[in-house]
């Protein structure tokens, strides 16, 4: 079975708004609704889990009821996130197994709720590669040259051809994810900012699904303006 885990628990500090950025509106529609709609378009998902934290569950449910039909809402499950991204991922996996039991071929496609411009092709390739290799990650070849350094100076300029900007979806076989996660030390878990490193730390290479510039993460007021411009261009 295929599941989606939409991570909607961010607090949005870098946006500086009075509510988490996923609740902000772009082109008249909340960002989280744009993203959930993209997943609902895709009939491959047996359940789409929306992972929410804080006191935002009631507002989320209200929005879902306003924007989607009862039939669409039946394909969704709102679940509580954990203290951080890792715990939220684990909660999505646990919810899928609680509802549908465990199986060797369950795939979970995880996605940042604030990347509403993903495409069906990216989702399809994630499922295809994760089914074949156990894991898949969406990534964009670095456009800028990337420097590595400390707070004061850049110490290394790696070859740009080897650099990627990591995006989501990130997808995995649920059983393989659980085994890989169980092998990590507390320090490794604390250093995670995304899901595919869980496999990399276990010595597994992550097949790449080619990302798109448009699949950017709406994080700052500047990103919000770009997203607005992108939608108005599409509507013209
Ligand atoms: C997973 C991710 O989108 C890859 O770029 C990113 O690490 C998420 O970061 P956030 O701070 O949780 O938005």
JSON list of N, CA and C in Angstrom, two decimals, residues 76-120:
[
{"chain": "A", "resi": 76, "resn": "UNK", "atom": "N", "xyz": [-8.22, 11.20, 4.06]},
{"chain": "A", "resi": 76, "resn": "UNK", "atom": "CA", "xyz": [-7.24, 11.89, 4.91]},
{"chain": "A", "resi": 76, "resn": "UNK", "atom": "C", "xyz": [-7.32, 11.39, 6.34]},
{"chain": "A", "resi": 77, "resn": "UNK", "atom": "N", "xyz": [-6.22, 11.50, 7.08]},
{"chain": "A", "resi": 77, "resn": "UNK", "atom": "CA", "xyz": [-6.25, 11.26, 8.52]},
{"chain": "A", "resi": 77, "resn": "UNK", "atom": "C", "xyz": [-5.34, 12.30, 9.17]},
{"chain": "A", "resi": 78, "resn": "UNK", "atom": "N", "xyz": [-5.91, 13.07, 10.08]},
{"chain": "A", "resi": 78, "resn": "UNK", "atom": "CA", "xyz": [-5.10, 14.07, 10.79]},
{"chain": "A", "resi": 78, "resn": "UNK", "atom": "C", "xyz": [-4.54, 13.39, 12.03]},
{"chain": "A", "resi": 79, "resn": "UNK", "atom": "N", "xyz": [-3.21, 13.46, 12.19]},
{"chain": "A", "resi": 79, "resn": "UNK", "atom": "CA", "xyz": [-2.60, 12.83, 13.36]},
{"chain": "A", "resi": 79, "resn": "UNK", "atom": "C", "xyz": [-1.67, 13.83, 14.06]},
{"chain": "A", "resi": 80, "resn": "UNK", "atom": "N", "xyz": [-1.39, 13.55, 15.32]},
{"chain": "A", "resi": 80, "resn": "UNK", "atom": "CA", "xyz": [-0.54, 14.47, 16.10]},
{"chain": "A", "resi": 80, "resn": "UNK", "atom": "C", "xyz": [0.93, 14.22, 15.78]},
{"chain": "A", "resi": 81, "resn": "UNK", "atom": "N", "xyz": [1.67, 15.31, 15.64]},
{"chain": "A", "resi": 81, "resn": "UNK", "atom": "CA", "xyz": [3.11, 15.20, 15.43]},
{"chain": "A", "resi": 81, "resn": "UNK", "atom": "C", "xyz": [3.83, 15.06, 16.75]},
{"chain": "A", "resi": 82, "resn": "UNK", "atom": "N", "xyz": [5.14, 14.90, 16.66]},
{"chain": "A", "resi": 82, "resn": "UNK", "atom": "CA", "xyz": [5.93, 14.77, 17.87]},
{"chain": "A", "resi": 82, "resn": "UNK", "atom": "C", "xyz": [6.66, 16.08, 18.16]},
{"chain": "A", "resi": 83, "resn": "UNK", "atom": "N", "xyz": [7.68, 15.98, 19.03]},
{"chain": "A", "resi": 83, "resn": "UNK", "atom": "CA", "xyz": [8.42, 17.16, 19.45]},
{"chain": "A", "resi": 83, "resn": "UNK", "atom": "C", "xyz": [9.28, 17.72, 18.31]},
{"chain": "A", "resi": 84, "resn": "UNK", "atom": "N", "xyz": [9.65, 16.87, 17.36]},
{"chain": "A", "resi": 84, "resn": "UNK", "atom": "CA", "xyz": [10.45, 17.34, 16.22]},
{"chain": "A", "resi": 84, "resn": "UNK", "atom": "C", "xyz": [10.06, 16.57, 14.96]},
{"chain": "A", "resi": 85, "resn": "UNK", "atom": "N", "xyz": [10.76, 16.88, 13.86]},
{"chain": "A", "resi": 85, "resn": "UNK", "atom": "CA", "xyz": [10.45, 16.26, 12.57]},
{"chain": "A", "resi": 85, "resn": "UNK", "atom": "C", "xyz": [10.56, 14.73, 12.64]},
{"chain": "A", "resi": 86, "resn": "UNK", "atom": "N", "xyz": [11.61, 14.24, 13.35]},
{"chain": "A", "resi": 86, "resn": "UNK", "atom": "CA", "xyz": [11.81, 12.78, 13.43]},
{"chain": "A", "resi": 86, "resn": "UNK", "atom": "C", "xyz": [10.62, 12.10, 14.09]},
{"chain": "A", "resi": 87, "resn": "UNK", "atom": "N", "xyz": [10.19, 12.68, 15.21]},
{"chain": "A", "resi": 87, "resn": "UNK", "atom": "CA", "xyz": [9.06, 12.06, 15.92]},
{"chain": "A", "resi": 87, "resn": "UNK", "atom": "C", "xyz": [7.79, 12.13, 15.07]},
{"chain": "A", "resi": 88, "resn": "UNK", "atom": "N", "xyz": [7.63, 13.20, 14.32]},
{"chain": "A", "resi": 88, "resn": "UNK", "atom": "CA", "xyz": [6.44, 13.31, 13.46]},
{"chain": "A", "resi": 88, "resn": "UNK", "atom": "C", "xyz": [6.47, 12.24, 12.37]},
{"chain": "A", "resi": 89, "resn": "UNK", "atom": "N", "xyz": [7.66, 11.99, 11.82]},
{"chain": "A", "resi": 89, "resn": "UNK", "atom": "CA", "xyz": [7.80, 10.91, 10.82]},
{"chain": "A", "resi": 89, "resn": "UNK", "atom": "C", "xyz": [7.41, 9.57, 11.44]},
{"chain": "A", "resi": 90, "resn": "UNK", "atom": "N", "xyz": [7.94, 9.33, 12.64]},
{"chain": "A", "resi": 90, "resn": "UNK", "atom": "CA", "xyz": [7.64, 8.07, 13.33]},
{"chain": "A", "resi": 90, "resn": "UNK", "atom": "C", "xyz": [6.15, 7.94, 13.60]},
{"chain": "A", "resi": 91, "resn": "UNK", "atom": "N", "xyz": [5.51, 9.06, 13.95]},
{"chain": "A", "resi": 91, "resn": "UNK", "atom": "CA", "xyz": [4.07, 9.01, 14.22]},
{"chain": "A", "resi": 91, "resn": "UNK", "atom": "C", "xyz": [3.28, 8.67, 12.96]},
{"chain": "A", "resi": 92, "resn": "UNK", "atom": "N", "xyz": [3.72, 9.20, 11.82]},
{"chain": "A", "resi": 92, "resn": "UNK", "atom": "CA", "xyz": [3.02, 8.90, 10.55]},
{"chain": "A", "resi": 92, "resn": "UNK", "atom": "C", "xyz": [3.14, 7.41, 10.23]},
{"chain": "A", "resi": 93, "resn": "UNK", "atom": "N", "xyz": [4.34, 6.88, 10.41]},
{"chain": "A", "resi": 93, "resn": "UNK", "atom": "CA", "xyz": [4.59, 5.46, 10.16]},
{"chain": "A", "resi": 93, "resn": "UNK", "atom": "C", "xyz": [3.74, 4.59, 11.11]},
{"chain": "A", "resi": 94, "resn": "UNK", "atom": "N", "xyz": [3.73, 4.98, 12.39]},
{"chain": "A", "resi": 94, "resn": "UNK", "atom": "CA", "xyz": [2.96, 4.21, 13.38]},
{"chain": "A", "resi": 94, "resn": "UNK", "atom": "C", "xyz": [1.47, 4.24, 13.05]},
{"chain": "A", "resi": 95, "resn": "UNK", "atom": "N", "xyz": [0.98, 5.42, 12.63]},
{"chain": "A", "resi": 95, "resn": "UNK", "atom": "CA", "xyz": [-0.45, 5.55, 12.32]},
{"chain": "A", "resi": 95, "resn": "UNK", "atom": "C", "xyz": [-0.81, 4.66, 11.13]},
{"chain": "A", "resi": 96, "resn": "UNK", "atom": "N", "xyz": [0.06, 4.61, 10.13]},
{"chain": "A", "resi": 96, "resn": "UNK", "atom": "CA", "xyz": [-0.21, 3.78, 8.94]},
{"chain": "A", "resi": 96, "resn": "UNK", "atom": "C", "xyz": [-0.31, 2.31, 9.36]},
{"chain": "A", "resi": 97, "resn": "UNK", "atom": "N", "xyz": [0.62, 1.89, 10.21]},
{"chain": "A", "resi": 97, "resn": "UNK", "atom": "CA", "xyz": [0.62, 0.47, 10.62]},
{"chain": "A", "resi": 97, "resn": "UNK", "atom": "C", "xyz": [-0.55, 0.15, 11.56]},
{"chain": "A", "resi": 98, "resn": "UNK", "atom": "N", "xyz": [-0.91, 1.14, 12.38]},
{"chain": "A", "resi": 98, "resn": "UNK", "atom": "CA", "xyz": [-2.06, 0.94, 13.27]},
{"chain": "A", "resi": 98, "resn": "UNK", "atom": "C", "xyz": [-3.33, 0.73, 12.45]},
{"chain": "A", "resi": 99, "resn": "UNK", "atom": "N", "xyz": [-3.47, 1.51, 11.39]},
{"chain": "A", "resi": 99, "resn": "UNK", "atom": "CA", "xyz": [-4.71, 1.43, 10.59]},
{"chain": "A", "resi": 99, "resn": "UNK", "atom": "C", "xyz": [-4.72, 0.27, 9.62]},
{"chain": "A", "resi": 100, "resn": "UNK", "atom": "N", "xyz": [-3.55, -0.04, 9.05]},
{"chain": "A", "resi": 100, "resn": "UNK", "atom": "CA", "xyz": [-3.53, -1.00, 7.94]},
{"chain": "A", "resi": 100, "resn": "UNK", "atom": "C", "xyz": [-2.67, -2.23, 8.21]},
{"chain": "A", "resi": 101, "resn": "UNK", "atom": "N", "xyz": [-2.07, -2.32, 9.42]},
{"chain": "A", "resi": 101, "resn": "UNK", "atom": "CA", "xyz": [-1.20, -3.46, 9.72]},
{"chain": "A", "resi": 101, "resn": "UNK", "atom": "C", "xyz": [0.15, -3.28, 9.05]},
{"chain": "A", "resi": 102, "resn": "UNK", "atom": "N", "xyz": [1.08, -4.18, 9.36]},
{"chain": "A", "resi": 102, "resn": "UNK", "atom": "CA", "xyz": [2.40, -4.03, 8.71]},
{"chain": "A", "resi": 102, "resn": "UNK", "atom": "C", "xyz": [2.47, -4.96, 7.52]},
{"chain": "A", "resi": 103, "resn": "UNK", "atom": "N", "xyz": [3.27, -4.57, 6.55]},
{"chain": "A", "resi": 103, "resn": "UNK", "atom": "CA", "xyz": [3.47, -5.39, 5.34]},
{"chain": "A", "resi": 103, "resn": "UNK", "atom": "C", "xyz": [4.82, -5.02, 4.76]},
{"chain": "A", "resi": 104, "resn": "UNK", "atom": "N", "xyz": [5.41, -5.96, 4.03]},
{"chain": "A", "resi": 104, "resn": "UNK", "atom": "CA", "xyz": [6.77, -5.72, 3.54]},
{"chain": "A", "resi": 104, "resn": "UNK", "atom": "C", "xyz": [6.82, -4.68, 2.42]},
{"chain": "A", "resi": 105, "resn": "UNK", "atom": "N", "xyz": [5.67, -4.36, 1.83]},
{"chain": "A", "resi": 105, "resn": "UNK", "atom": "CA", "xyz": [5.72, -3.44, 0.69]},
{"chain": "A", "resi": 105, "resn": "UNK", "atom": "C", "xyz": [5.01, -2.10, 0.95]},
{"chain": "A", "resi": 106, "resn": "UNK", "atom": "N", "xyz": [4.81, -1.74, 2.20]},
{"chain": "A", "resi": 106, "resn": "UNK", "atom": "CA", "xyz": [4.21, -0.43, 2.48]},
{"chain": "A", "resi": 106, "resn": "UNK", "atom": "C", "xyz": [5.21, 0.68, 2.17]},
{"chain": "A", "resi": 107, "resn": "UNK", "atom": "N", "xyz": [4.75, 1.66, 1.38]},
{"chain": "A", "resi": 107, "resn": "UNK", "atom": "CA", "xyz": [5.60, 2.82, 1.06]},
{"chain": "A", "resi": 107, "resn": "UNK", "atom": "C", "xyz": [5.00, 4.07, 1.67]},
{"chain": "A", "resi": 108, "resn": "UNK", "atom": "N", "xyz": [5.86, 4.88, 2.28]},
{"chain": "A", "resi": 108, "resn": "UNK", "atom": "CA", "xyz": [5.42, 6.17, 2.83]},
{"chain": "A", "resi": 108, "resn": "UNK", "atom": "C", "xyz": [6.12, 7.29, 2.04]},
{"chain": "A", "resi": 109, "resn": "UNK", "atom": "N", "xyz": [5.33, 8.19, 1.47]},
{"chain": "A", "resi": 109, "resn": "UNK", "atom": "CA", "xyz": [5.86, 9.35, 0.74]},
{"chain": "A", "resi": 109, "resn": "UNK", "atom": "C", "xyz": [5.72, 10.55, 1.69]},
{"chain": "A", "resi": 110, "resn": "UNK", "atom": "N", "xyz": [6.83, 11.05, 2.20]},
{"chain": "A", "resi": 110, "resn": "UNK", "atom": "CA", "xyz": [6.74, 12.17, 3.15]},
{"chain": "A", "resi": 110, "resn": "UNK", "atom": "C", "xyz": [6.98, 13.48, 2.43]},
{"chain": "A", "resi": 111, "resn": "UNK", "atom": "N", "xyz": [6.29, 14.53, 2.89]},
{"chain": "A", "resi": 111, "resn": "UNK", "atom": "CA", "xyz": [6.41, 15.81, 2.17]},
{"chain": "A", "resi": 111, "resn": "UNK", "atom": "C", "xyz": [6.23, 16.98, 3.12]},
{"chain": "A", "resi": 112, "resn": "UNK", "atom": "N", "xyz": [7.01, 18.05, 2.88]},
{"chain": "A", "resi": 112, "resn": "UNK", "atom": "CA", "xyz": [6.84, 19.30, 3.63]},
{"chain": "A", "resi": 112, "resn": "UNK", "atom": "C", "xyz": [5.56, 19.97, 3.16]},
{"chain": "A", "resi": 113, "resn": "UNK", "atom": "N", "xyz": [4.68, 20.32, 4.09]},
{"chain": "A", "resi": 113, "resn": "UNK", "atom": "CA", "xyz": [3.40, 20.94, 3.70]},
{"chain": "A", "resi": 113, "resn": "UNK", "atom": "C", "xyz": [3.63, 22.26, 2.97]},
{"chain": "A", "resi": 114, "resn": "UNK", "atom": "N", "xyz": [4.79, 22.89, 3.22]},
{"chain": "A", "resi": 114, "resn": "UNK", "atom": "CA", "xyz": [5.02, 24.20, 2.60]},
{"chain": "A", "resi": 114, "resn": "UNK", "atom": "C", "xyz": [5.78, 24.11, 1.28]},
{"chain": "A", "resi": 115, "resn": "UNK", "atom": "N", "xyz": [5.63, 22.96, 0.60]},
{"chain": "A", "resi": 115, "resn": "UNK", "atom": "CA", "xyz": [6.14, 22.84, -0.78]},
{"chain": "A", "resi": 115, "resn": "UNK", "atom": "C", "xyz": [4.93, 22.49, -1.66]},
{"chain": "A", "resi": 116, "resn": "UNK", "atom": "N", "xyz": [4.07, 23.49, -1.94]},
{"chain": "A", "resi": 116, "resn": "UNK", "atom": "CA", "xyz": [2.82, 23.17, -2.64]},
{"chain": "A", "resi": 116, "resn": "UNK", "atom": "C", "xyz": [2.97, 22.95, -4.14]},
{"chain": "A", "resi": 117, "resn": "UNK", "atom": "N", "xyz": [4.17, 23.24, -4.69]},
{"chain": "A", "resi": 117, "resn": "UNK", "atom": "CA", "xyz": [4.30, 23.19, -6.15]},
{"chain": "A", "resi": 117, "resn": "UNK", "atom": "C", "xyz": [4.88, 21.87, -6.65]},
{"chain": "A", "resi": 118, "resn": "UNK", "atom": "N", "xyz": [4.83, 20.83, -5.84]},
{"chain": "A", "resi": 118, "resn": "UNK", "atom": "CA", "xyz": [5.34, 19.54, -6.34]},
{"chain": "A", "resi": 118, "resn": "UNK", "atom": "C", "xyz": [4.44, 19.05, -7.46]},
{"chain": "A", "resi": 119, "resn": "UNK", "atom": "N", "xyz": [4.94, 18.10, -8.22]},
{"chain": "A", "resi": 119, "resn": "UNK", "atom": "CA", "xyz": [4.16, 17.62, -9.37]},
{"chain": "A", "resi": 119, "resn": "UNK", "atom": "C", "xyz": [3.80, 16.15, -9.19]},
{"chain": "A", "resi": 120, "resn": "UNK", "atom": "N", "xyz": [2.81, 15.71, -9.97]},
{"chain": "A", "resi": 120, "resn": "UNK", "atom": "CA", "xyz": [2.44, 14.29, -9.95]},
{"chain": "A", "resi": 120, "resn": "UNK", "atom": "C", "xyz": [3.59, 13.41, -10.42]}
]
